[in-house]
Amino acid sequence: MTQQRATARRDEIIRAAAAEFDEVGYAAASLSSIAARLGRTKGAMSYHFSSKASLAQEVAEYHFRQWDGVLAGIRADGYVGLETMIVVSFVVAIRYRDDLLVRASIRLQHDAGLREVKLPPPYVWWTAMTRSLLAEGQEAGQIDADVDLDAAAEVLVEAFTGVQLVAHSMSHAQDIFERVERYWLLLLPGIGVADGPALVSRLGAASAEY
């Protein structure tokens, strides 16, 4: 098998696994059911992945690998602090809705049955990033000076996690963009943002560029 064909086949297996994890979760998925999606035997996949856990690891890490680049692109376009955070949230929403691998990765991070796969803690990076952007926004006068940054970062990440879970359950994430709009419109007044509707409209539209 040539390297190009091997890579293409590996990618095909990863996407089939993502579809399975997205639909039924980690515990209910099996190598046999993933192989069946490809019209192959379980043994035919063992060249690339020896276990369901190794496939879940690959799918879940896909999510973690992309956000540093997304953040760099947004910041390069001049967005700072709270603006950056809002744009990022809409980019997450769009990719969660449209990108099977992102959706499956996020579902795996929330999956209580996923105990045999070692993943970075899903909320630590996001909470630290959110706090950093809130601090930047506070310095820029975008949010109130007396906002408790630690508490605000935790609440924003916790609530956004809930948005993802509910969107997946209710509409398979097809309405997540609208849910993120409502999330910001409700939470922005709590950190001292008066022009929330205009800000959300402008930055939600800008997120399509990423």
Short mmCIF file of C-alpha atoms in Angstrom, two decimals:
data_model
loop_
_atom_site.label_atom_id
_atom_site.label_comp_id
_atom_site.label_asym_id
_atom_site.label_seq_id
_atom_site.Cartn_x
_atom_site.Cartn_y
_atom_site.Cartn_z
CA MET A 1 0.00 0.00 0.00
CA THR A 2 1.45 3.38 -0.97
CA GLN A 3 1.82 6.07 1.68
CA GLN A 4 -0.80 8.21 -0.06
CA ARG A 5 -3.32 5.38 -0.13
CA ALA A 6 -2.56 4.47 3.47
CA THR A 7 -3.14 8.06 4.58
CA ALA A 8 -6.41 8.29 2.64
CA ARG A 9 -7.62 5.00 4.12
CA ARG A 10 -6.63 6.09 7.62
CA ASP A 11 -8.55 9.36 7.20
CA GLU A 12 -11.55 7.40 5.93
CA ILE A 13 -11.49 5.21 9.03
CA ILE A 14 -11.25 8.25 11.31
CA ARG A 15 -14.28 9.86 9.69
CA ALA A 16 -16.28 6.63 9.96
CA ALA A 17 -15.34 6.40 13.65
CA ALA A 18 -16.34 10.04 14.16
CA ALA A 19 -19.75 9.34 12.62
CA GLU A 20 -20.22 6.37 14.94
CA PHE A 21 -19.15 8.23 18.08
CA ASP A 22 -21.29 11.21 17.13
CA GLU A 23 -24.40 9.08 16.66
CA VAL A 24 -24.18 6.54 19.48
CA GLY A 25 -21.42 7.68 21.84
CA TYR A 26 -18.24 5.90 22.84
CA ALA A 27 -19.66 3.05 24.92
CA ALA A 28 -22.13 1.88 22.26
CA ALA A 29 -19.66 2.17 19.38
CA SER A 30 -17.59 -0.84 18.30
CA LEU A 31 -14.84 -1.58 15.82
CA SER A 32 -17.24 -3.89 14.03
CA SER A 33 -19.87 -1.18 13.58
CA ILE A 34 -17.23 1.30 12.41
CA ALA A 35 -15.91 -1.26 9.91
CA ALA A 36 -19.45 -1.90 8.70
CA ARG A 37 -19.80 1.77 7.79
CA LEU A 38 -16.84 1.28 5.47
CA GLY A 39 -17.96 -2.06 4.09
CA ARG A 40 -14.87 -3.73 5.54
CA THR A 41 -14.00 -6.22 8.23
CA LYS A 42 -12.70 -5.25 11.64
CA GLY A 43 -9.42 -6.95 10.79
CA ALA A 44 -8.94 -4.70 7.79
CA MET A 45 -8.80 -1.68 10.12
CA SER A 46 -6.21 -3.14 12.48
CA TYR A 47 -3.35 -2.00 10.22
CA HIS A 48 -4.22 1.58 11.16
CA PHE A 49 -5.94 1.32 14.57
CA SER A 50 -5.68 -1.55 17.02
CA SER A 51 -8.55 -0.53 19.31
CA LYS A 52 -11.63 1.61 19.71
CA ALA A 53 -9.71 3.67 22.27
CA SER A 54 -6.97 4.55 19.78
CA LEU A 55 -9.61 5.71 17.30
CA ALA A 56 -11.34 7.81 19.96
CA GLN A 57 -8.00 9.36 20.89
CA GLU A 58 -7.38 10.40 17.29
CA VAL A 59 -10.88 11.83 16.84
CA ALA A 60 -10.84 13.71 20.15
CA GLU A 61 -7.40 15.23 19.62
CA TYR A 62 -8.53 16.65 16.28
CA HIS A 63 -10.50 19.21 18.26
CA PHE A 64 -7.55 20.32 20.36
CA ARG A 65 -5.17 20.77 17.43
CA GLN A 66 -7.01 23.56 15.64
CA TRP A 67 -7.84 26.31 18.11
CA ASP A 68 -4.42 27.91 18.53
CA GLY A 69 -4.42 28.60 14.79
CA VAL A 70 -7.99 29.93 14.87
CA LEU A 71 -7.17 32.28 17.74
CA ALA A 72 -4.03 33.51 15.98
CA GLY A 73 -6.03 34.29 12.84
CA ILE A 74 -8.71 36.19 14.73
CA ARG A 75 -6.19 38.24 16.68
CA ALA A 76 -4.21 38.97 13.52
CA ASP A 77 -7.36 40.63 12.17
CA GLY A 78 -7.33 43.09 15.06
CA TYR A 79 -9.88 41.63 17.45
CA VAL A 80 -9.00 41.90 21.14
CA GLY A 81 -10.37 40.71 24.46
CA LEU A 82 -14.10 40.15 24.54
CA GLU A 83 -14.35 40.55 20.76
CA THR A 84 -11.94 37.67 20.23
CA MET A 85 -13.85 35.48 22.65
CA ILE A 86 -17.19 36.11 20.95
CA VAL A 87 -15.80 35.42 17.48
CA VAL A 88 -14.18 32.19 18.73
CA SER A 89 -17.46 31.02 20.24
CA PHE A 90 -19.24 31.44 16.92
CA VAL A 91 -16.44 29.65 15.07
CA VAL A 92 -16.84 26.76 17.52
CA ALA A 93 -20.59 26.81 16.86
CA ILE A 94 -20.18 26.72 13.07
CA ARG A 95 -17.64 23.90 13.18
CA TYR A 96 -19.69 21.97 15.73
CA ARG A 97 -22.66 22.21 13.37
CA ASP A 98 -20.85 21.54 10.09
CA ASP A 99 -17.72 19.50 10.86
CA LEU A 100 -18.37 15.90 11.86
CA LEU A 101 -14.93 15.51 13.42
CA VAL A 102 -15.35 18.56 15.65
CA ARG A 103 -18.81 17.43 16.73
CA ALA A 104 -17.63 13.89 17.50
CA SER A 105 -14.56 15.19 19.31
CA ILE A 106 -16.60 17.44 21.58
CA ARG A 107 -19.11 14.65 22.25
CA LEU A 108 -16.26 12.33 23.25
CA GLN A 109 -14.97 14.91 25.71
CA HIS A 110 -18.38 14.95 27.38
CA ASP A 111 -18.86 11.16 27.22
CA ALA A 112 -19.03 9.58 30.67
CA GLY A 113 -18.11 6.21 29.13
CA LEU A 114 -14.75 7.45 27.89
CA ARG A 115 -12.47 6.29 30.71
CA GLU A 116 -9.82 4.35 28.83
CA VAL A 117 -8.62 7.26 26.68
CA LYS A 118 -6.21 9.82 28.07
CA LEU A 119 -7.22 13.29 26.90
CA PRO A 120 -6.29 16.80 28.00
CA PRO A 121 -8.85 18.06 30.52
CA PRO A 122 -11.44 19.63 28.21
CA TYR A 123 -12.27 22.70 30.26
CA VAL A 124 -8.88 23.75 31.64
CA TRP A 125 -7.55 25.24 28.39
CA TRP A 126 -10.85 26.91 27.52
CA THR A 127 -11.24 28.41 30.99
CA ALA A 128 -7.68 29.77 30.99
CA MET A 129 -8.15 31.21 27.50
CA THR A 130 -11.47 32.79 28.48
CA ARG A 131 -10.00 34.36 31.61
CA SER A 132 -7.08 35.77 29.63
CA LEU A 133 -9.38 37.33 27.05
CA LEU A 134 -11.67 38.71 29.75
CA ALA A 135 -8.68 40.32 31.45
CA GLU A 136 -7.64 41.84 28.13
CA GLY A 137 -11.19 43.08 27.61
CA GLN A 138 -11.26 44.56 31.08
CA GLU A 139 -8.04 46.49 30.40
CA ALA A 140 -9.53 47.73 27.11
CA GLY A 141 -12.69 48.95 28.86
CA GLN A 142 -14.90 46.37 27.12
CA ILE A 143 -16.27 44.97 30.38
CA ASP A 144 -16.77 46.32 33.90
CA ALA A 145 -13.62 46.85 35.97
CA ASP A 146 -15.15 45.06 38.97
CA VAL A 147 -16.00 41.80 37.17
CA ASP A 148 -14.57 38.76 38.98
CA LEU A 149 -12.53 37.30 36.12
CA ASP A 150 -12.11 33.83 37.60
CA ALA A 151 -15.82 33.42 38.31
CA ALA A 152 -16.83 34.91 34.96
CA ALA A 153 -14.51 32.60 33.03
CA GLU A 154 -15.84 29.53 34.80
CA VAL A 155 -19.49 30.50 34.31
CA LEU A 156 -18.99 31.32 30.62
CA VAL A 157 -17.30 27.98 29.92
CA GLU A 158 -19.82 26.01 31.97
CA ALA A 159 -22.75 27.66 30.24
CA PHE A 160 -21.21 27.23 26.79
CA THR A 161 -20.70 23.53 27.49
CA GLY A 162 -24.41 23.31 28.27
CA VAL A 163 -25.25 25.04 25.00
CA GLN A 164 -23.28 22.40 23.10
CA LEU A 165 -24.88 19.48 24.90
CA VAL A 166 -28.43 20.79 24.53
CA ALA A 167 -27.91 21.68 20.86
CA HIS A 168 -26.61 18.19 20.13
CA SER A 169 -29.50 16.56 21.95
CA MET A 170 -32.29 18.74 20.56
CA SER A 171 -31.27 19.33 16.93
CA HIS A 172 -28.00 17.48 16.32
CA ALA A 173 -26.40 20.93 16.58
CA GLN A 174 -28.25 22.42 13.61
CA ASP A 175 -29.47 25.36 15.70
CA ILE A 176 -26.31 25.92 17.75
CA PHE A 177 -25.45 29.26 16.09
CA GLU A 178 -28.79 30.70 17.23
CA ARG A 179 -28.27 29.22 20.70
CA VAL A 180 -24.87 30.90 20.97
CA GLU A 181 -26.47 34.21 19.99
CA ARG A 182 -28.96 33.84 22.85
CA TYR A 183 -26.17 32.78 25.23
CA TRP A 184 -24.28 36.02 24.63
CA LEU A 185 -27.35 38.26 24.68
CA LEU A 186 -28.24 36.91 28.12
CA LEU A 187 -24.73 36.90 29.61
CA LEU A 188 -23.17 40.09 28.27
CA PRO A 189 -25.19 42.46 30.51
CA GLY A 190 -23.81 40.54 33.50
CA ILE A 191 -20.27 41.67 32.68
CA GLY A 192 -21.26 45.24 31.92
CA VAL A 193 -21.75 45.19 28.13
CA ALA A 194 -24.55 47.54 27.13
CA ASP A 195 -24.50 47.17 23.34
CA GLY A 196 -24.80 43.39 23.31
CA PRO A 197 -27.17 42.95 20.35
CA ALA A 198 -25.04 45.05 18.00
CA LEU A 199 -21.83 43.40 19.18
CA VAL A 200 -23.21 39.87 18.82
CA SER A 201 -24.61 40.61 15.37
CA ARG A 202 -21.34 42.09 14.10
CA LEU A 203 -19.04 39.43 15.53
CA GLY A 204 -21.31 36.55 14.67
CA ALA A 205 -21.20 37.63 11.04
CA ALA A 206 -17.41 38.02 11.19
CA SER A 207 -16.97 34.42 12.41
CA ALA A 208 -17.84 33.07 8.97
CA GLU A 209 -14.37 34.16 7.81
CA TYR A 210 -12.66 31.57 10.01
#
